[in-house]
CSV table of C-alpha atoms in Angstrom, one decimal:
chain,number,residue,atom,x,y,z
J,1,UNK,CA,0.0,0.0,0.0
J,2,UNK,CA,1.2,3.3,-1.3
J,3,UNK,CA,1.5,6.1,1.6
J,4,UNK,CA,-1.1,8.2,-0.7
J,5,UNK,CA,-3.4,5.2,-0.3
J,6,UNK,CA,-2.5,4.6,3.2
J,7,UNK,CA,-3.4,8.2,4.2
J,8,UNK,CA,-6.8,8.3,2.0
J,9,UNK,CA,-7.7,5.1,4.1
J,10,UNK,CA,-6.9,7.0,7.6
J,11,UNK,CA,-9.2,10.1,6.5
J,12,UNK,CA,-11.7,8.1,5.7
J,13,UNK,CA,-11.4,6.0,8.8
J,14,UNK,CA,-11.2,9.1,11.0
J,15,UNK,CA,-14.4,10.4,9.2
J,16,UNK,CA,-16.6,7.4,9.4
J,17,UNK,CA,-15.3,7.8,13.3
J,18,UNK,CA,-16.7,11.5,13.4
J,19,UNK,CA,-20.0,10.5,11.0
J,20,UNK,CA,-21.3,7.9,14.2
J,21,UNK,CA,-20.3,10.1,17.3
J,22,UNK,CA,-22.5,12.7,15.2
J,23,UNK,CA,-25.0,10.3,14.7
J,24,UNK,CA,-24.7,9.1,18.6
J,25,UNK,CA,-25.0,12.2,20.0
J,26,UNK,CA,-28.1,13.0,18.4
J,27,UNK,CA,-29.6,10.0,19.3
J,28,UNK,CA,-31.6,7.6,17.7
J,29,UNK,CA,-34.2,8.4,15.3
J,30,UNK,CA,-38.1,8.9,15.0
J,31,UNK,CA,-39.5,5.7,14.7
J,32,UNK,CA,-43.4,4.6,14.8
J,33,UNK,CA,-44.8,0.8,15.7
J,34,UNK,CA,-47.2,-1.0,13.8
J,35,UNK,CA,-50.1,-3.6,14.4
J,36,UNK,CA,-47.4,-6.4,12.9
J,37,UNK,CA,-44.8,-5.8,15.5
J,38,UNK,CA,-47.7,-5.8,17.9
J,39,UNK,CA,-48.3,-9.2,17.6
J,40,UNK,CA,-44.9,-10.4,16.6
J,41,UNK,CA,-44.6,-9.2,20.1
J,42,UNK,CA,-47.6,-10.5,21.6
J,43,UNK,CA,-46.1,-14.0,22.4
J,44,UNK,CA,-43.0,-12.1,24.2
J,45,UNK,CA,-45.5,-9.9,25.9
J,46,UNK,CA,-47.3,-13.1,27.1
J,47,UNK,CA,-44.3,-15.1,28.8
J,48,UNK,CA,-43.2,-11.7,30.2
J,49,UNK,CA,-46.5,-12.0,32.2
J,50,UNK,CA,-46.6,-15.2,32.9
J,51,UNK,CA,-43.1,-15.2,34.2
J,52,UNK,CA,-44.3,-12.4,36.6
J,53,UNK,CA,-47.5,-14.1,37.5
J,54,UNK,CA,-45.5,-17.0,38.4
J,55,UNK,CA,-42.7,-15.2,40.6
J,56,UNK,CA,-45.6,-13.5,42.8
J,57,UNK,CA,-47.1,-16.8,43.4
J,58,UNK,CA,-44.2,-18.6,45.2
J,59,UNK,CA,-43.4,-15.5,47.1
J,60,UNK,CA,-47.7,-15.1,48.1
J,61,UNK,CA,-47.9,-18.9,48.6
J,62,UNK,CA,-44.4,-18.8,50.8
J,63,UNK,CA,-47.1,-16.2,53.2
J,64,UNK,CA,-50.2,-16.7,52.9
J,65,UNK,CA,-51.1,-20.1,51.1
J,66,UNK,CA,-51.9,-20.8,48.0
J,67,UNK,CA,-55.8,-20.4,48.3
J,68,UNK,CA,-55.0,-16.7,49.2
J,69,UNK,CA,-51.9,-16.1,46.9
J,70,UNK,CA,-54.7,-17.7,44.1
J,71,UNK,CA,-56.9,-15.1,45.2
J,72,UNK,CA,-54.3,-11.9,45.3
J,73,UNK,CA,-53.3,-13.0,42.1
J,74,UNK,CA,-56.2,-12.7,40.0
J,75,UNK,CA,-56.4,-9.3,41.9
J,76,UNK,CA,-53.0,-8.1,40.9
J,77,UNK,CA,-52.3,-9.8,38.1
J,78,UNK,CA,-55.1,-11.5,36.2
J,79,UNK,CA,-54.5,-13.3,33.2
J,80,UNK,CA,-54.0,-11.7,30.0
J,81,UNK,CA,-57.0,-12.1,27.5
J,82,UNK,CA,-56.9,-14.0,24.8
J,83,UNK,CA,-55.4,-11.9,22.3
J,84,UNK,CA,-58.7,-11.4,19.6
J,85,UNK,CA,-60.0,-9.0,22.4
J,86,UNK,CA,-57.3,-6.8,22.9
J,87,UNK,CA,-56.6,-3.2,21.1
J,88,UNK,CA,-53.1,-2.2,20.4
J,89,UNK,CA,-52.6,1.5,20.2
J,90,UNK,CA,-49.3,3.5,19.7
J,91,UNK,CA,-48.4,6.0,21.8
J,92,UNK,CA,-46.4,9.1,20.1
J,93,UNK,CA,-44.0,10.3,22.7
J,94,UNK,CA,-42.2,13.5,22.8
J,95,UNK,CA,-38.8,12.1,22.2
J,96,UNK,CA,-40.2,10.9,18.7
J,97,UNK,CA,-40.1,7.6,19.6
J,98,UNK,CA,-43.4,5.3,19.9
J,99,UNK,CA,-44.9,2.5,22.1
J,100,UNK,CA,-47.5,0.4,22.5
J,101,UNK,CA,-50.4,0.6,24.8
J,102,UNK,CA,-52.6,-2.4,25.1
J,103,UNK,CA,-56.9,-1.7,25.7
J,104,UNK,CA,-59.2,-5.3,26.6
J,105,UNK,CA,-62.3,-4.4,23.7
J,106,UNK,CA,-64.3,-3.8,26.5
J,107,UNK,CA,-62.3,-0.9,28.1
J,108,UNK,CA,-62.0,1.0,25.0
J,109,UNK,CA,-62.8,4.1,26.5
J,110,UNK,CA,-60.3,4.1,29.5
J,111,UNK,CA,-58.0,7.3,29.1
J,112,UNK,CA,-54.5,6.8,27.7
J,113,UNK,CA,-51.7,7.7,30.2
J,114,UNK,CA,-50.3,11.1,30.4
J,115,UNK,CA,-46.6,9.6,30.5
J,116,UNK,CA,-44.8,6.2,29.9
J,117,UNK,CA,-41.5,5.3,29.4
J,118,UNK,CA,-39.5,5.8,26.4
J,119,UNK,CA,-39.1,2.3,25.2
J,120,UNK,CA,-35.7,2.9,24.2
J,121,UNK,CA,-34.5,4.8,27.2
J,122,UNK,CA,-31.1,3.6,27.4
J,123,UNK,CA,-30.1,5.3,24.3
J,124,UNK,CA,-32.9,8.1,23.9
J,125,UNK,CA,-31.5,11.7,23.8
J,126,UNK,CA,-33.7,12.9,26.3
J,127,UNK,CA,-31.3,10.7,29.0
J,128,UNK,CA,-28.7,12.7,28.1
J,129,UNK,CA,-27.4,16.2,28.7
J,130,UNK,CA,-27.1,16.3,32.4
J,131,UNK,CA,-24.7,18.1,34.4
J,132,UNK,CA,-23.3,16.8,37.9
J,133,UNK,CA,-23.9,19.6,40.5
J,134,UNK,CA,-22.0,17.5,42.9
J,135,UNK,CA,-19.4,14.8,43.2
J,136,UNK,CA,-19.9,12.1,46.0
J,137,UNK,CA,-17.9,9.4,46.1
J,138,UNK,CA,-14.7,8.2,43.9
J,139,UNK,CA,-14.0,4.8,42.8
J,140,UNK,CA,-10.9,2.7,42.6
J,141,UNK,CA,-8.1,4.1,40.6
J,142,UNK,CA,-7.7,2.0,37.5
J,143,UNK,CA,-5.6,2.5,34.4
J,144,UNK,CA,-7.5,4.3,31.9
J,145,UNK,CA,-6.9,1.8,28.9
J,146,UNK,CA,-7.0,-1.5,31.0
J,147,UNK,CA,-10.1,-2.9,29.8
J,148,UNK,CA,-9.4,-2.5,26.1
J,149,UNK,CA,-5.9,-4.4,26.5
J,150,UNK,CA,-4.3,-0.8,25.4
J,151,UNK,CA,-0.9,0.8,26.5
J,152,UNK,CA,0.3,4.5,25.8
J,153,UNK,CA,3.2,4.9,23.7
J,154,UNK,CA,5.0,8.1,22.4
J,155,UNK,CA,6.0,8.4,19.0
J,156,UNK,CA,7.8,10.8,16.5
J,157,UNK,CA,6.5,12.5,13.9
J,158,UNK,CA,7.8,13.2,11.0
J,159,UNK,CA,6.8,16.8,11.2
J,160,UNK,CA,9.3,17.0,14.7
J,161,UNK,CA,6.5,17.2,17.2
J,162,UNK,CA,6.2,14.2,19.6
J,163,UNK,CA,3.0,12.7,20.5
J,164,UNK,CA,1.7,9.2,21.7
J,165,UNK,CA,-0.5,6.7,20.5
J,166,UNK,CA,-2.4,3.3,21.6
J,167,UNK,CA,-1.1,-0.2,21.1
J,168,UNK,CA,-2.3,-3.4,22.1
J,169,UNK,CA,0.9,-5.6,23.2
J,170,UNK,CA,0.9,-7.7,19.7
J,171,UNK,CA,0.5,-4.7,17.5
J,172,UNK,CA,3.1,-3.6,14.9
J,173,UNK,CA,5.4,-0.5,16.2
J,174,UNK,CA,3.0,1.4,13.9
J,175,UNK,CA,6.2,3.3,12.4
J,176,UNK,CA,5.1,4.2,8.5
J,177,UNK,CA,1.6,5.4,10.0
J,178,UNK,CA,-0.5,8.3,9.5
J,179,UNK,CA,-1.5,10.4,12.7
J,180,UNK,CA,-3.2,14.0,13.1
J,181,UNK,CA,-0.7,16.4,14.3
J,182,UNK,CA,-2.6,19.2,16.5
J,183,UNK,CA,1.2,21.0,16.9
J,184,UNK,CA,1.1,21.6,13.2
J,185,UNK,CA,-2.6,22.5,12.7
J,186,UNK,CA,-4.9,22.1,16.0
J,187,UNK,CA,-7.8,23.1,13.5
J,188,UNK,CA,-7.7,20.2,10.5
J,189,UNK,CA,-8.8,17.3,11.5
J,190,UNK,CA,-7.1,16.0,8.1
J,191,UNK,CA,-3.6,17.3,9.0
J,192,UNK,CA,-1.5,13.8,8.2
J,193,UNK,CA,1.9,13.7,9.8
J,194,UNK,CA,3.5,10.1,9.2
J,195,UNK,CA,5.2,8.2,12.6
J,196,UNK,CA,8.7,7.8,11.9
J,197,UNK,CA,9.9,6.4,15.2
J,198,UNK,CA,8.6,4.5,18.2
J,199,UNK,CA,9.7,5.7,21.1
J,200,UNK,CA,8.9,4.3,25.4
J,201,UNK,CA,5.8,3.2,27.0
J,202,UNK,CA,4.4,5.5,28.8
J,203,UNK,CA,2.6,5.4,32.5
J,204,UNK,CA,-0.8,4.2,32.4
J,205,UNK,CA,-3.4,7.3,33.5
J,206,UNK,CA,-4.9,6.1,36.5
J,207,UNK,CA,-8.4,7.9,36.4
J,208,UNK,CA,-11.4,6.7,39.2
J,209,UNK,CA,-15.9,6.8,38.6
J,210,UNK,CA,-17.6,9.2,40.5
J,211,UNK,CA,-20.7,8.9,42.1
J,212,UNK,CA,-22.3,12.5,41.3
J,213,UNK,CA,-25.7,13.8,42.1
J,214,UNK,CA,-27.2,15.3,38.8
J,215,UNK,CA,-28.7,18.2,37.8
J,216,UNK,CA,-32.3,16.3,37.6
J,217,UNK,CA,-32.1,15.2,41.1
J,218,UNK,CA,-30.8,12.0,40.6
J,219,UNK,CA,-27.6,9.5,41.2
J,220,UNK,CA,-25.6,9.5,38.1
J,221,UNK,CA,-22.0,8.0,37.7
J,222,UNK,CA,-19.2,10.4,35.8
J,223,UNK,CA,-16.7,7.9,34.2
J,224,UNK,CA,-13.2,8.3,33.7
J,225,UNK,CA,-11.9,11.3,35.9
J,226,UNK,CA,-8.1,11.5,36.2
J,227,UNK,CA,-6.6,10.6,39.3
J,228,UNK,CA,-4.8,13.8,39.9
J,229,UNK,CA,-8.2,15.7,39.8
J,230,UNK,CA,-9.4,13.6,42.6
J,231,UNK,CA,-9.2,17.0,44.3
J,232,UNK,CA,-11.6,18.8,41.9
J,233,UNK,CA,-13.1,16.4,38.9
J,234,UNK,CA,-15.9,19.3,38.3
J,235,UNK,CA,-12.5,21.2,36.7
J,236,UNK,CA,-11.8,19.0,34.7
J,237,UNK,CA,-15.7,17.8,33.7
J,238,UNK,CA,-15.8,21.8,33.0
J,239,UNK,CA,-12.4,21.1,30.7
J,240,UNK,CA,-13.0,18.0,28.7
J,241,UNK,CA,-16.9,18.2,28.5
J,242,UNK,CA,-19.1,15.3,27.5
J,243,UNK,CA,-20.3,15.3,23.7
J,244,UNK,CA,-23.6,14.5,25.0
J,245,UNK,CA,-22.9,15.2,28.9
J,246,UNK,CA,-24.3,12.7,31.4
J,247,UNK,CA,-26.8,9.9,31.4
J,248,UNK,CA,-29.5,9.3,33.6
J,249,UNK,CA,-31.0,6.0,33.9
J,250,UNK,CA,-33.2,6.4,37.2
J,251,UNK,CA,-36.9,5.4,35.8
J,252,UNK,CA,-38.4,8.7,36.4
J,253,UNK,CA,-35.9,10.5,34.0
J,254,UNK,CA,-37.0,7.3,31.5
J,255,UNK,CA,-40.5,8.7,31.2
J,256,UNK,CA,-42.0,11.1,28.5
J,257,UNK,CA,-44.8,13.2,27.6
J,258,UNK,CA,-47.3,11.1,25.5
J,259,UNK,CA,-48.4,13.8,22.7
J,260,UNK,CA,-50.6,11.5,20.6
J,261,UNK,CA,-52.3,8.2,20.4
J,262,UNK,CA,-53.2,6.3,17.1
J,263,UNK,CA,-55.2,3.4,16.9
J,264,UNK,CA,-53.2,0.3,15.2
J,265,UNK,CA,-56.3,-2.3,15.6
J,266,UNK,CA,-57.0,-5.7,17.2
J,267,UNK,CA,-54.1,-7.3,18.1
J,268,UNK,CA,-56.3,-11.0,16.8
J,269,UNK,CA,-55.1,-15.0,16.6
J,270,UNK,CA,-51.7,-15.0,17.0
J,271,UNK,CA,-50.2,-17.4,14.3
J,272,UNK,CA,-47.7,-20.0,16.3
J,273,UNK,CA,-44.7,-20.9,13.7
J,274,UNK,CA,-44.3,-24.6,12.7
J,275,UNK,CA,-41.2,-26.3,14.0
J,276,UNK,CA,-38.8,-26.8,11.7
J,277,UNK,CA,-38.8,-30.5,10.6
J,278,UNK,CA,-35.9,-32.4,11.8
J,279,UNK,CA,-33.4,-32.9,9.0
J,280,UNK,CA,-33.6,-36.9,7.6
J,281,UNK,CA,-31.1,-39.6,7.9
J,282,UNK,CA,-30.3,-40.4,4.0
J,283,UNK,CA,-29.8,-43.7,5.1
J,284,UNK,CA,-32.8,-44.5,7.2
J,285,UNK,CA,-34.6,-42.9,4.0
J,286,UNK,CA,-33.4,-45.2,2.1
J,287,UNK,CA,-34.0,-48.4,4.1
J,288,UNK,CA,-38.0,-46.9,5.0
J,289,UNK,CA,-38.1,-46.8,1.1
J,290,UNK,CA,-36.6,-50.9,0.4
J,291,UNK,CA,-39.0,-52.0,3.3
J,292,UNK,CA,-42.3,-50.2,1.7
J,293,UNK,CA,-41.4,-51.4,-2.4
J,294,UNK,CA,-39.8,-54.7,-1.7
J,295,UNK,CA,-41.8,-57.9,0.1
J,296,UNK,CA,-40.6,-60.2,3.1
J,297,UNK,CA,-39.3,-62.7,1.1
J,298,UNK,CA,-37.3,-60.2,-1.2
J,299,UNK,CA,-36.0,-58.1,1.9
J,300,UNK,CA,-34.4,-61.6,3.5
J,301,UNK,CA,-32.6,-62.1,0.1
J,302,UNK,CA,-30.8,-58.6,-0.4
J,303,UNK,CA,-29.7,-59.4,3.5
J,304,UNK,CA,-27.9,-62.4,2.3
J,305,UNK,CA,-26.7,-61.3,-0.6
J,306,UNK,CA,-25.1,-58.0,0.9
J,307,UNK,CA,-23.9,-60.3,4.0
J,308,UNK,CA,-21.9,-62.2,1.1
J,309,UNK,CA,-20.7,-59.5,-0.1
J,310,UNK,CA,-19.1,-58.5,3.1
């Protein structure tokens, strides 16, 4: 590979890197739900509640016996109905995101919920974007690259500046490498110095999670803070800020304004897929086939004659 090549393949590497981070920080798309992936769901759905109905049970029947945890049960947690009498609905959330709401036919007219639960929470945009007011706690010190299998090295460039770079401990010394030199041209993200020379291994960067209290009220955990800033991690939060700050993940923060509700239809008889059938033996084919076409008498011959044979 030519170094022209080489360096085209590095751009293009470093822009695909900066296309998903984009992509990342705004968070996933709009997205609506339809009747189909209602009831591709519904059998999902069903052992979900079964499972549950099943846990409170044993932990009723463990207090009060079973004619009592029977009894609770259907209280708290009936059966579902059968699935031919239940209305699926999607619920437009203000994130842009949509779930599903299920109505019984007979309770068509109950009011849809205010708020629910982005469905996707874990990687919805609305999670994001919190500050940490305060810092709590600190973790254990750890290196910073320890659980990618990654050690710091410094390197020359062939520009004069020295900088460092990654390496796993069966990587190649990298010399003959493009890198970004911010020394030459902190403002081009395209600026391609080749690495002439490997040079030491350099300290890990011990750095500790804190447990902070966000801006929304809640316990949050602010990853990665340098050792040396044990002192005062809000200076260097306030230095190297997030892209898209910090996460929540308590389940109040997971819940959004419902803005509109569409009617999808009956969910109706679910369709249970046939097993696949179990692959046949060629061989057992083939001896089903001789006992069918050939008679008793013709059956005890072949046996002899192949018992000759052998």
């Amino acid at each position: 590979m030519t170094d022209v090549e080489r360096r085209r393949r590095n751009r293009e590497q470093r822009r695909e890197i900066r296309r998903r981070l984009e992509e990342e920080a705004a968070g996933p798309p709009p997205f609506g739900v339809t009747l189909a992936q209602a009831r591709a769901k519904w059998p999902e759905w069903e052992a979900a509640h079964n499972d549950r109905r099943e846990k409170g049970r044993r932990v009723a029947m463990d207090k009060v016996g079973p004619v009592v945890a029977n009894f609770l049960l259907d209280i708290h947690l009936p059966e579902l109905p059968a699935p031919t009498e239940v209305v699926a609905y999607a619920l437009e959330i203000e994130c842009g995101h949509e779930d599903f709401w299920l109505v019984k036919r007979t309770d068509v007219s109950k009011p849809p919920p205010e708020r629910t639960p982005c469905p996707i929470s874990w990687s919805c945009q609305l999670n994001d974007g919190r500050t940490a007011v305060r810092y709590i706690e600190p973790g254990e010190p750890k290196p910073e690259h320890a659980g990618f299998g990654m050690t710091r090295w410094s390197v020359t460039l062939a520009c004069g500046h020295e900088s460092e770079v990654l390496r796993t401990e069966d990587e190649k010394s990298r010399v003959g490498d493009y890198m970004v030199c911010r020394m030459c041209a902190p403002d081009d993200p395209d600026f391609d110095v080749e690495i002439v020379a490997l040079g030491e291994r350099l300290p890990d960067v011990m750095v500790q999670d804190w447990e902070v209290e966000l801006n929304c009220g809640h316990l949050g955990t602010d990853h990665f803070i340098p050792v040396s800033f044990r002192h005062d991690p809000a200076a260097y939060r306030a230095q190297h800020p997030r892209r898209k700050g910090l996460s929540c993940i308590d389940r109040a923060c997971d819940e959004r304004e419902v803005r509109n509700v569409r009617r999808l239809g009956v969910v109706g008889k679910i369709r249970t897929p046939k097993p696949t059938p179990a692959r046949l033996d060629p061989v057992a084919v083939a001896a089903s086939d001789l006992r069918r076409r050939l008679t008793r008498q013709e059956r005890q011959a072949l046996i002899r004659e192949l018992q000759e044979d052998a």
